[in-house]
């Protein structure tokens, strides 16, 4: 096809259509993931609504509330990008959610860190991971490092993660979602995104257990049901990865041979 400005403008106008197509394709396969992340989001929102009627007790409480809202917003907005196949765009949001969430966890188990952060101290994620790794109510440092590496590598222009788009080498247009994202990466991202939702719900529910429990007797029943519903979804996502990875490798091999 020869170039013309009119044709260029016409294909640009189709970008929303490309996005809608990818969204339909992925959403149709990801219903269990959508349901459980909706449920976790609704649970956390329920807690936030309760806290809106309860003044904070101290600076630690204020910090937890602010970080809770920060994590929620980034996780909530990130899912639409994941389901739309815009993984490269979603990574910076997920990294921010992860870093705020790990700091949130540390501030819930060690009030001194909340005091430092409230006073304006910059607390790097390496420091957070180290502190949580040695705390009895923390998280294994190796697991946190793995998540940090996943989100951090893709938050920067990494050659292994920035797609080869072959513009002018067989592809005449490569913007937006005209190309189909690899399902392996979408599913892997869904798995980690769900993990962050569970971590958030578990952390804030435990921190506010003595406040929300007496006021909302069904809250922890809902929390437990979320947890049980999430387990098979997480298992399904993780167990899908080897087959999807093999398919992606085969598709790549076929593409290189043509």
GROMACS .gro file of C-alpha atoms in nm:
model
  258
    1UNK     CA    1   0.000   0.000   0.000
    2UNK     CA    2   0.141   0.337  -0.098
    3UNK     CA    3   0.164   0.619   0.156
    4UNK     CA    4  -0.075   0.912   0.168
    5UNK     CA    5  -0.168   1.156   0.442
    6UNK     CA    6  -0.535   1.063   0.408
    7UNK     CA    7  -0.459   0.694   0.459
    8UNK     CA    8  -0.238   0.779   0.757
    9UNK     CA    9  -0.519   0.978   0.917
   10UNK     CA   10  -0.769   0.702   0.844
   11UNK     CA   11  -0.565   0.434   1.020
   12UNK     CA   12  -0.505   0.667   1.315
   13UNK     CA   13  -0.881   0.700   1.354
   14UNK     CA   14  -0.900   0.321   1.390
   15UNK     CA   15  -0.687   0.307   1.706
   16UNK     CA   16  -0.993   0.294   1.938
   17UNK     CA   17  -1.132   0.009   1.728
   18UNK     CA   18  -0.807  -0.188   1.759
   19UNK     CA   19  -0.815  -0.136   2.135
   20UNK     CA   20  -1.178  -0.248   2.164
   21UNK     CA   21  -1.100  -0.564   1.966
   22UNK     CA   22  -0.809  -0.662   2.192
   23UNK     CA   23  -1.015  -0.588   2.501
   24UNK     CA   24  -1.295  -0.818   2.383
   25UNK     CA   25  -1.046  -1.095   2.305
   26UNK     CA   26  -0.874  -1.083   2.644
   27UNK     CA   27  -1.179  -1.016   2.862
   28UNK     CA   28  -1.350  -1.320   2.717
   29UNK     CA   29  -1.070  -1.540   2.852
   30UNK     CA   30  -1.012  -1.362   3.183
   31UNK     CA   31  -1.352  -1.362   3.350
   32UNK     CA   32  -1.240  -1.540   3.673
   33UNK     CA   33  -0.955  -1.291   3.715
   34UNK     CA   34  -1.190  -0.998   3.655
   35UNK     CA   35  -1.442  -1.129   3.908
   36UNK     CA   36  -1.191  -1.179   4.188
   37UNK     CA   37  -1.007  -0.851   4.137
   38UNK     CA   38  -1.344  -0.674   4.136
   39UNK     CA   39  -1.428  -0.849   4.460
   40UNK     CA   40  -1.100  -0.752   4.626
   41UNK     CA   41  -1.142  -0.392   4.508
   42UNK     CA   42  -1.497  -0.382   4.644
   43UNK     CA   43  -1.377  -0.518   4.980
   44UNK     CA   44  -1.102  -0.258   5.013
   45UNK     CA   45  -1.344   0.016   4.906
   46UNK     CA   46  -1.580  -0.104   5.179
   47UNK     CA   47  -1.305  -0.060   5.436
   48UNK     CA   48  -1.221   0.286   5.303
   49UNK     CA   49  -1.587   0.387   5.328
   50UNK     CA   50  -1.587   0.275   5.691
   51UNK     CA   51  -1.267   0.468   5.765
   52UNK     CA   52  -1.426   0.780   5.619
   53UNK     CA   53  -1.648   0.785   5.927
   54UNK     CA   54  -1.365   0.722   6.172
   55UNK     CA   55  -1.096   0.985   6.241
   56UNK     CA   56  -0.736   0.855   6.237
   57UNK     CA   57  -0.585   0.780   6.576
   58UNK     CA   58  -0.232   0.896   6.501
   59UNK     CA   59   0.024   0.959   6.228
   60UNK     CA   60   0.069   0.589   6.159
   61UNK     CA   61  -0.304   0.562   6.091
   62UNK     CA   62  -0.290   0.866   5.861
   63UNK     CA   63   0.001   0.721   5.666
   64UNK     CA   64  -0.174   0.386   5.624
   65UNK     CA   65  -0.485   0.558   5.491
   66UNK     CA   66  -0.289   0.763   5.240
   67UNK     CA   67  -0.084   0.470   5.115
   68UNK     CA   68  -0.392   0.249   5.102
   69UNK     CA   69  -0.565   0.497   4.872
   70UNK     CA   70  -0.252   0.535   4.661
   71UNK     CA   71  -0.215   0.161   4.607
   72UNK     CA   72  -0.585   0.118   4.534
   73UNK     CA   73  -0.587   0.386   4.265
   74UNK     CA   74  -0.288   0.243   4.080
   75UNK     CA   75  -0.411  -0.116   4.097
   76UNK     CA   76  -0.761  -0.016   3.992
   77UNK     CA   77  -0.647   0.185   3.691
   78UNK     CA   78  -0.386  -0.071   3.592
   79UNK     CA   79  -0.629  -0.354   3.522
   80UNK     CA   80  -0.790  -0.184   3.224
   81UNK     CA   81  -0.447  -0.148   3.066
   82UNK     CA   82  -0.365  -0.514   3.131
   83UNK     CA   83  -0.693  -0.636   2.986
   84UNK     CA   84  -0.648  -0.405   2.691
   85UNK     CA   85  -0.309  -0.560   2.621
   86UNK     CA   86  -0.122  -0.236   2.697
   87UNK     CA   87   0.132  -0.409   2.918
   88UNK     CA   88   0.419  -0.168   2.855
   89UNK     CA   89   0.198   0.121   2.963
   90UNK     CA   90   0.072  -0.069   3.269
   91UNK     CA   91   0.414  -0.150   3.413
   92UNK     CA   92   0.492   0.195   3.560
   93UNK     CA   93   0.154   0.191   3.736
   94UNK     CA   94   0.216  -0.156   3.875
   95UNK     CA   95   0.562  -0.061   3.996
   96UNK     CA   96   0.418   0.237   4.182
   97UNK     CA   97   0.149   0.015   4.335
   98UNK     CA   98   0.411  -0.240   4.442
   99UNK     CA   99   0.642   0.017   4.599
  100UNK     CA  100   0.359   0.193   4.784
  101UNK     CA  101   0.218  -0.142   4.896
  102UNK     CA  102   0.546  -0.273   5.034
  103UNK     CA  103   0.595   0.056   5.219
  104UNK     CA  104   0.237   0.033   5.346
  105UNK     CA  105   0.305  -0.315   5.482
  106UNK     CA  106   0.620  -0.197   5.657
  107UNK     CA  107   0.438   0.098   5.812
  108UNK     CA  108   0.165  -0.130   5.949
  109UNK     CA  109   0.411  -0.355   6.132
  110UNK     CA  110   0.664  -0.089   6.236
  111UNK     CA  111   0.515   0.249   6.336
  112UNK     CA  112   0.859   0.412   6.334
  113UNK     CA  113   0.871   0.383   5.955
  114UNK     CA  114   0.536   0.557   5.926
  115UNK     CA  115   0.670   0.838   6.144
  116UNK     CA  116   0.979   0.874   5.926
  117UNK     CA  117   0.779   0.875   5.603
  118UNK     CA  118   0.523   1.123   5.740
  119UNK     CA  119   0.813   1.353   5.828
  120UNK     CA  120   0.926   1.349   5.465
  121UNK     CA  121   1.203   1.089   5.470
  122UNK     CA  122   1.261   0.918   5.136
  123UNK     CA  123   1.249   0.543   5.196
  124UNK     CA  124   1.382   0.340   4.905
  125UNK     CA  125   1.232   0.005   4.817
  126UNK     CA  126   1.558  -0.178   4.888
  127UNK     CA  127   1.538  -0.047   5.244
  128UNK     CA  128   1.173  -0.151   5.267
  129UNK     CA  129   1.245  -0.502   5.138
  130UNK     CA  130   1.532  -0.547   5.381
  131UNK     CA  131   1.325  -0.433   5.679
  132UNK     CA  132   1.028  -0.652   5.586
  133UNK     CA  133   1.256  -0.947   5.520
  134UNK     CA  134   1.373  -0.961   5.881
  135UNK     CA  135   1.044  -0.871   6.047
  136UNK     CA  136   0.838  -1.164   6.184
  137UNK     CA  137   0.527  -1.016   6.021
  138UNK     CA  138   0.704  -0.915   5.704
  139UNK     CA  139   0.753  -1.088   5.370
  140UNK     CA  140   1.043  -1.301   5.241
  141UNK     CA  141   1.296  -1.064   5.090
  142UNK     CA  142   1.364  -1.296   4.795
  143UNK     CA  143   0.998  -1.298   4.694
  144UNK     CA  144   0.974  -0.920   4.720
  145UNK     CA  145   1.292  -0.886   4.517
  146UNK     CA  146   1.143  -1.106   4.245
  147UNK     CA  147   0.831  -0.889   4.222
  148UNK     CA  148   1.038  -0.572   4.229
  149UNK     CA  149   1.256  -0.701   3.946
  150UNK     CA  150   0.949  -0.792   3.739
  151UNK     CA  151   0.791  -0.449   3.769
  152UNK     CA  152   1.114  -0.247   3.758
  153UNK     CA  153   1.269  -0.403   3.449
  154UNK     CA  154   0.960  -0.333   3.244
  155UNK     CA  155   0.922   0.020   3.378
  156UNK     CA  156   1.233   0.115   3.179
  157UNK     CA  157   1.302   0.080   2.803
  158UNK     CA  158   1.438  -0.275   2.819
  159UNK     CA  159   1.529  -0.436   2.485
  160UNK     CA  160   1.395  -0.774   2.591
  161UNK     CA  161   1.054  -0.625   2.675
  162UNK     CA  162   1.009  -0.348   2.419
  163UNK     CA  163   0.847  -0.537   2.129
  164UNK     CA  164   1.014  -0.573   1.791
  165UNK     CA  165   0.752  -0.405   1.573
  166UNK     CA  166   0.923  -0.440   1.234
  167UNK     CA  167   0.797  -0.106   1.109
  168UNK     CA  168   0.885  -0.087   0.741
  169UNK     CA  169   0.996  -0.451   0.748
  170UNK     CA  170   0.664  -0.605   0.662
  171UNK     CA  171   0.452  -0.395   0.897
  172UNK     CA  172   0.316  -0.067   0.766
  173UNK     CA  173   0.166   0.049   1.097
  174UNK     CA  174   0.254  -0.056   1.451
  175UNK     CA  175   0.096   0.191   1.695
  176UNK     CA  176  -0.157   0.114   1.965
  177UNK     CA  177  -0.298  -0.236   1.969
  178UNK     CA  178  -0.296  -0.312   1.599
  179UNK     CA  179  -0.063  -0.597   1.694
  180UNK     CA  180  -0.191  -0.878   1.913
  181UNK     CA  181  -0.015  -0.899   2.253
  182UNK     CA  182   0.133  -1.232   2.357
  183UNK     CA  183  -0.114  -1.405   2.585
  184UNK     CA  184   0.169  -1.543   2.797
  185UNK     CA  185   0.267  -1.195   2.914
  186UNK     CA  186  -0.096  -1.093   2.971
  187UNK     CA  187  -0.163  -1.396   3.192
  188UNK     CA  188   0.164  -1.356   3.383
  189UNK     CA  189   0.074  -0.994   3.450
  190UNK     CA  190  -0.279  -1.089   3.563
  191UNK     CA  191  -0.129  -1.335   3.810
  192UNK     CA  192   0.099  -1.075   3.966
  193UNK     CA  193  -0.172  -0.809   3.964
  194UNK     CA  194  -0.403  -1.044   4.155
  195UNK     CA  195  -0.122  -1.112   4.401
  196UNK     CA  196  -0.092  -0.740   4.473
  197UNK     CA  197  -0.468  -0.709   4.533
  198UNK     CA  198  -0.455  -0.992   4.785
  199UNK     CA  199  -0.154  -0.843   4.958
  200UNK     CA  200  -0.330  -0.507   4.989
  201UNK     CA  201  -0.653  -0.656   5.123
  202UNK     CA  202  -0.470  -0.877   5.373
  203UNK     CA  203  -0.249  -0.597   5.502
  204UNK     CA  204  -0.514  -0.332   5.559
  205UNK     CA  205  -0.778  -0.576   5.683
  206UNK     CA  206  -0.542  -0.702   5.951
  207UNK     CA  207  -0.433  -0.352   6.051
  208UNK     CA  208  -0.791  -0.231   6.096
  209UNK     CA  209  -0.931  -0.561   6.228
  210UNK     CA  210  -1.022  -0.424   6.571
  211UNK     CA  211  -1.211  -0.132   6.418
  212UNK     CA  212  -1.391  -0.286   6.122
  213UNK     CA  213  -1.473  -0.619   6.287
  214UNK     CA  214  -1.720  -0.494   6.550
  215UNK     CA  215  -1.873  -0.235   6.314
  216UNK     CA  216  -1.920  -0.464   6.013
  217UNK     CA  217  -1.979  -0.820   6.126
  218UNK     CA  218  -1.980  -0.962   5.773
  219UNK     CA  219  -1.656  -0.796   5.663
  220UNK     CA  220  -1.420  -1.080   5.749
  221UNK     CA  221  -1.656  -1.340   5.609
  222UNK     CA  222  -1.631  -1.154   5.279
  223UNK     CA  223  -1.254  -1.134   5.316
  224UNK     CA  224  -1.227  -1.509   5.371
  225UNK     CA  225  -1.452  -1.577   5.072
  226UNK     CA  226  -1.232  -1.353   4.857
  227UNK     CA  227  -0.926  -1.543   4.970
  228UNK     CA  228  -1.083  -1.880   4.890
  229UNK     CA  229  -1.207  -1.762   4.551
  230UNK     CA  230  -0.864  -1.622   4.464
  231UNK     CA  231  -0.674  -1.946   4.525
  232UNK     CA  232  -0.803  -2.146   4.225
  233UNK     CA  233  -0.785  -1.838   4.002
  234UNK     CA  234  -0.420  -1.784   4.093
  235UNK     CA  235  -0.353  -2.154   4.038
  236UNK     CA  236  -0.525  -2.144   3.699
  237UNK     CA  237  -0.323  -1.842   3.589
  238UNK     CA  238   0.011  -1.984   3.701
  239UNK     CA  239  -0.053  -2.330   3.557
  240UNK     CA  240  -0.146  -2.177   3.220
  241UNK     CA  241   0.194  -2.014   3.181
  242UNK     CA  242   0.410  -2.308   3.062
  243UNK     CA  243   0.173  -2.394   2.776
  244UNK     CA  244   0.133  -2.030   2.678
  245UNK     CA  245   0.510  -1.984   2.687
  246UNK     CA  246   0.560  -2.285   2.461
  247UNK     CA  247   0.302  -2.149   2.218
  248UNK     CA  248   0.468  -1.807   2.216
  249UNK     CA  249   0.807  -1.963   2.140
  250UNK     CA  250   0.658  -2.167   1.857
  251UNK     CA  251   0.485  -1.863   1.707
  252UNK     CA  252   0.810  -1.668   1.728
  253UNK     CA  253   1.000  -1.955   1.564
  254UNK     CA  254   0.749  -1.973   1.280
  255UNK     CA  255   0.765  -1.597   1.234
  256UNK     CA  256   1.142  -1.602   1.204
  257UNK     CA  257   1.135  -1.884   0.949
  258UNK     CA  258   0.895  -1.707   0.713
   0.00000   0.00000   0.00000
